[in-house]
Short mmCIF file of C-alpha atoms in Angstrom, two decimals:
data_model
loop_
_atom_site.label_atom_id
_atom_site.label_comp_id
_atom_site.label_asym_id
_atom_site.label_seq_id
_atom_site.Cartn_x
_atom_site.Cartn_y
_atom_site.Cartn_z
CA MET A 4 8.89 -12.74 -137.71
CA ALA A 5 10.57 -13.02 -134.00
CA SER A 6 13.98 -12.12 -133.55
CA THR A 7 16.09 -15.66 -134.28
CA SER A 8 17.73 -14.91 -130.95
CA PHE A 9 14.15 -14.25 -128.75
CA CYS A 10 13.31 -18.15 -130.45
CA ARG A 11 16.54 -19.78 -129.31
CA ALA A 12 15.80 -18.61 -125.87
CA LEU A 13 12.89 -19.91 -126.12
CA ARG A 14 13.86 -23.72 -127.27
CA SER A 15 15.91 -23.29 -124.31
CA THR A 16 14.64 -21.41 -121.23
CA ARG A 17 16.99 -22.67 -118.27
CA THR A 18 20.35 -21.80 -119.24
CA TYR A 19 23.12 -19.70 -121.41
CA ALA A 20 26.72 -19.23 -121.53
CA THR A 21 28.14 -15.34 -121.78
CA ALA A 22 30.94 -14.89 -123.39
CA ALA A 23 32.81 -15.57 -120.45
CA SER A 24 30.82 -19.20 -119.44
CA LYS A 25 29.17 -17.62 -116.67
CA PRO A 26 25.44 -19.43 -116.96
CA ILE A 27 21.96 -17.26 -117.20
CA GLN A 28 19.70 -19.25 -116.08
CA ALA A 29 16.07 -18.27 -114.60
CA PRO A 30 15.53 -17.90 -110.14
CA ILE A 31 12.65 -19.81 -109.84
CA GLN A 32 11.60 -23.22 -112.26
CA LEU A 33 8.08 -21.98 -113.46
CA GLN A 34 5.87 -24.69 -115.22
CA GLY A 35 4.11 -24.92 -118.02
CA LEU A 36 4.03 -22.23 -121.41
CA SER A 37 3.34 -19.18 -119.94
CA GLY A 38 6.13 -20.26 -117.66
CA LYS A 39 8.29 -20.92 -120.71
CA TYR A 40 7.53 -18.38 -122.56
CA ALA A 41 8.97 -16.07 -119.39
CA SER A 42 11.87 -17.57 -118.52
CA ALA A 43 12.92 -17.48 -122.12
CA LEU A 44 11.92 -13.50 -122.09
CA PHE A 45 13.98 -13.48 -118.47
CA THR A 46 17.29 -15.20 -119.90
CA ALA A 47 17.16 -13.07 -122.97
CA ALA A 48 16.96 -10.10 -121.15
CA LEU A 49 19.64 -10.75 -118.70
CA LYS A 50 21.69 -11.93 -121.19
CA LYS A 51 21.94 -8.45 -122.30
CA ASP A 52 21.94 -7.22 -118.60
CA GLU A 53 20.65 -5.77 -115.68
CA LYS A 54 19.32 -2.26 -117.40
CA ILE A 55 17.17 -4.43 -120.16
CA LEU A 56 15.71 -6.91 -117.64
CA SER A 57 14.48 -3.52 -116.30
CA THR A 58 13.03 -1.85 -119.86
CA ILE A 59 11.65 -5.39 -119.53
CA GLU A 60 9.75 -5.10 -116.91
CA LYS A 61 8.91 -1.14 -117.04
CA ASP A 62 7.08 -2.43 -120.51
CA VAL A 63 5.67 -5.50 -118.71
CA THR A 64 4.42 -3.47 -116.08
CA SER A 65 3.36 -0.86 -118.90
CA PHE A 66 1.05 -2.85 -120.65
CA GLN A 67 -0.41 -4.35 -117.32
CA LYS A 68 -2.05 -0.75 -116.81
CA VAL A 69 -3.39 -0.54 -120.41
CA LEU A 70 -4.98 -3.64 -119.39
CA SER A 71 -6.76 -2.70 -117.03
CA GLY A 72 -7.69 0.08 -118.00
CA LYS A 73 -10.13 2.29 -120.97
CA ASP A 74 -9.01 0.10 -123.53
CA GLY A 75 -8.20 -3.14 -122.14
CA SER A 76 -11.52 -5.21 -122.81
CA SER A 77 -10.85 -4.69 -126.46
CA ILE A 78 -7.11 -5.54 -126.17
CA LYS A 79 -8.14 -8.57 -124.17
CA GLU A 80 -10.73 -9.46 -126.52
CA PHE A 81 -8.26 -9.66 -129.16
CA LEU A 82 -5.47 -11.64 -126.82
CA GLN A 83 -8.04 -13.81 -126.53
CA ASN A 84 -9.75 -14.14 -130.72
CA PRO A 85 -8.05 -17.74 -132.14
CA THR A 86 -9.88 -16.86 -135.46
CA LEU A 87 -7.13 -14.58 -136.14
CA GLN A 88 -5.74 -14.65 -139.84
CA ALA A 89 -2.19 -13.77 -139.19
CA ALA A 90 -2.56 -9.96 -141.56
CA ASP A 91 -4.74 -9.07 -137.98
CA ARG A 92 -2.84 -10.09 -135.53
CA LYS A 93 0.11 -8.19 -137.08
CA LYS A 94 -1.50 -5.17 -137.26
CA GLY A 95 -2.97 -5.96 -133.91
CA LEU A 96 -0.30 -6.35 -132.29
CA SER A 97 1.17 -2.73 -133.77
CA GLU A 98 -1.60 -1.25 -132.28
CA MET A 99 -1.25 -2.79 -129.20
CA PHE A 100 2.37 -1.43 -129.18
CA GLY A 101 1.29 1.90 -129.84
CA LYS A 102 -0.23 1.67 -126.23
CA PHE A 103 2.35 1.18 -124.29
CA THR A 104 3.35 4.29 -122.56
CA SER A 105 6.37 4.67 -123.91
CA PRO A 106 7.95 2.73 -127.50
CA PRO A 107 8.12 -0.91 -126.06
CA ASN A 108 12.12 -2.99 -125.79
CA GLU A 109 12.60 -5.24 -129.17
CA LEU A 110 12.50 -8.42 -126.37
CA THR A 111 8.61 -7.08 -125.73
CA LYS A 112 7.95 -6.80 -129.35
CA ASN A 113 9.41 -10.35 -130.40
CA LEU A 114 7.78 -12.18 -127.21
CA LEU A 115 4.03 -10.46 -128.07
CA SER A 116 5.19 -11.45 -131.54
CA VAL A 117 6.37 -15.30 -130.99
CA LEU A 118 2.89 -15.21 -129.18
CA ALA A 119 0.69 -14.63 -132.29
CA GLU A 120 2.99 -16.71 -134.81
CA ASN A 121 2.11 -19.77 -132.17
CA GLY A 122 -1.66 -18.78 -131.73
CA ARG A 123 -0.32 -18.51 -128.29
CA LEU A 124 -1.45 -14.60 -128.12
CA TYR A 125 -4.29 -16.07 -125.05
CA GLU A 126 -0.55 -16.76 -122.77
CA THR A 127 0.09 -13.07 -122.88
CA GLU A 128 -1.33 -12.28 -118.65
CA LYS A 129 -0.22 -15.40 -117.19
CA VAL A 130 3.28 -14.70 -118.57
CA ILE A 131 3.40 -11.31 -117.79
CA ASP A 132 2.43 -12.73 -114.06
CA ASP A 133 5.14 -15.03 -114.33
CA PHE A 134 7.85 -12.87 -115.45
CA LEU A 135 6.74 -10.60 -112.80
CA SER A 136 7.14 -13.26 -110.33
CA LEU A 137 10.69 -14.12 -111.97
CA MET A 138 11.68 -10.28 -111.35
CA SER A 139 10.84 -10.87 -107.84
CA ALA A 140 12.76 -13.71 -107.32
CA HIS A 141 15.76 -12.20 -109.40
CA ARG A 142 15.61 -9.54 -106.65
CA GLY A 143 15.03 -12.15 -103.14
CA GLU A 144 11.36 -11.18 -103.22
CA ILE A 145 9.12 -13.76 -102.14
CA THR A 146 5.31 -12.88 -102.98
CA ILE A 147 2.59 -15.41 -100.66
CA THR A 148 -0.62 -15.01 -102.01
CA ILE A 149 -3.89 -15.52 -99.46
CA THR A 150 -7.53 -16.05 -101.16
CA SER A 151 -9.83 -15.06 -98.98
CA ALA A 152 -13.88 -14.52 -98.97
CA GLN A 153 -13.51 -11.09 -98.55
CA PRO A 154 -10.49 -8.96 -98.30
CA LEU A 155 -8.39 -9.81 -95.43
CA ASP A 156 -7.97 -6.77 -92.15
CA SER A 157 -4.96 -5.31 -91.08
CA SER A 158 -4.54 -6.90 -87.89
CA LEU A 159 -5.30 -10.87 -89.67
CA GLN A 160 -3.02 -9.84 -92.55
CA THR A 161 -0.21 -9.05 -90.09
CA ARG A 162 -0.56 -12.00 -88.09
CA LEU A 163 -0.17 -13.92 -90.98
CA GLU A 164 2.84 -11.96 -92.64
CA SER A 165 4.97 -12.31 -89.54
CA THR A 166 4.27 -16.53 -89.07
CA LEU A 167 4.85 -16.82 -92.91
CA LYS A 168 7.71 -15.05 -92.74
CA LYS A 169 9.29 -17.88 -90.11
CA SER A 170 9.13 -20.53 -92.95
CA ALA A 171 11.80 -21.37 -93.80
CA THR A 172 11.04 -21.18 -97.50
CA ALA A 173 10.71 -17.10 -96.49
CA GLN A 174 13.82 -17.41 -95.11
CA GLY A 175 16.29 -14.47 -96.21
CA LYS A 176 14.08 -12.30 -98.16
CA THR A 177 11.68 -9.72 -98.63
CA VAL A 178 7.87 -11.14 -97.83
CA LYS A 179 5.53 -9.40 -99.76
CA ILE A 180 1.65 -9.99 -98.88
CA LYS A 181 -0.42 -10.11 -102.32
CA ASN A 182 -4.56 -10.78 -101.11
CA ASN A 183 -6.83 -11.93 -103.68
CA VAL A 184 -10.06 -11.96 -102.75
CA ASN A 185 -12.97 -14.49 -104.03
CA ALA A 186 -16.14 -15.20 -102.69
CA GLY A 187 -15.56 -19.23 -104.20
CA VAL A 188 -13.61 -19.63 -100.98
CA LEU A 189 -16.07 -19.46 -99.17
CA GLY A 190 -14.57 -18.71 -96.14
CA GLY A 191 -11.38 -19.86 -94.77
CA LEU A 192 -8.18 -19.30 -96.56
CA ILE A 193 -5.55 -20.64 -99.19
CA VAL A 194 -2.09 -19.83 -98.99
CA ASP A 195 0.49 -19.83 -101.98
CA PHE A 196 4.03 -19.26 -101.92
CA GLY A 197 7.34 -20.85 -103.52
CA ASP A 198 5.63 -23.92 -104.46
CA LYS A 199 4.03 -24.73 -102.27
CA THR A 200 0.20 -23.91 -101.22
CA ILE A 201 -2.06 -24.79 -98.14
CA ASP A 202 -5.43 -25.09 -98.37
CA LEU A 203 -7.66 -24.03 -95.72
CA SER A 204 -10.93 -22.43 -97.09
CA VAL A 205 -14.30 -23.84 -96.65
CA SER A 206 -15.28 -24.87 -100.53
CA SER A 207 -12.40 -27.10 -100.09
CA ARG A 208 -13.58 -28.41 -97.15
CA VAL A 209 -17.41 -29.06 -98.39
CA ASN A 210 -15.68 -30.46 -101.75
CA LYS A 211 -14.04 -33.03 -99.89
CA LEU A 212 -17.39 -33.52 -98.00
CA ASN A 213 -19.04 -34.41 -101.35
CA ALA A 214 -15.99 -36.56 -102.64
CA LEU A 215 -16.96 -38.56 -99.78
CA LEU A 216 -20.75 -38.69 -99.25
CA THR A 217 -20.46 -39.06 -103.19
CA GLU A 218 -18.28 -42.20 -102.51
CA SER A 219 -20.58 -43.54 -99.88
CA ILE A 220 -23.83 -43.50 -102.41
#
C-alpha cells in the first residue's frame, strides 16, 4: 500500500501548508491525469526539502535512461499491460526498482505504487515528462518544443531561439529549445511553449483544406 502522505498529496495537488503555514504549490498548473500525479509528487517532495526534490529528479531521470536502454521494451510492455493482476504488478515494480542506478526514494516508489494500485502504470512516462517540466519551471526555465519533419539546422534553430526569447512568455526565464522530429508534419513547424501552440505545419494546412473540401461537397 502506498504511503498515506503521498495519497493525501495526490488528492490535493495545488497547495500544501508547511509548519510555518507557508504554502507550497507547483510552479505551473498541468492538465490531465499525468499532470495530477506529477504535481502530487513535486509538492510532496518539496514539502520535505529541496534536496529530496533533487533526489526525485535524479530518480525519474534514471528511470528515463532505463526505459531507453536494453530493458526498455520489456519494461514498457509491463507498464502498458492492463491485464496484470495486483500480485504481478507488485512483483514487476520490485524488479523495476532494481533497474535504477541507485535505490529510488520512497516518494518515487510511492508514486509508482499508486499508479499500479489505480491501474494507471500506462501514465508513467507522461508523469515523468510532466514532473521534469515542473522542475524546469521551478528553476525558472522554459522549454520550447519545436516539432519539424526533419532536424532543424543550427542556424535556423539559433534564429528561432533568438526570436522566441523576446516573447512575453519567455521574459526573465532561461530558454531551452527541444527539437522533436515527426515526419507526419510534412513540412513547416509546430511550436509549443507555456500554454501556447503555434501550428505552422504543412499537415495542419492540408487538414484545414480537407475540412473545407468536405464541407463544400
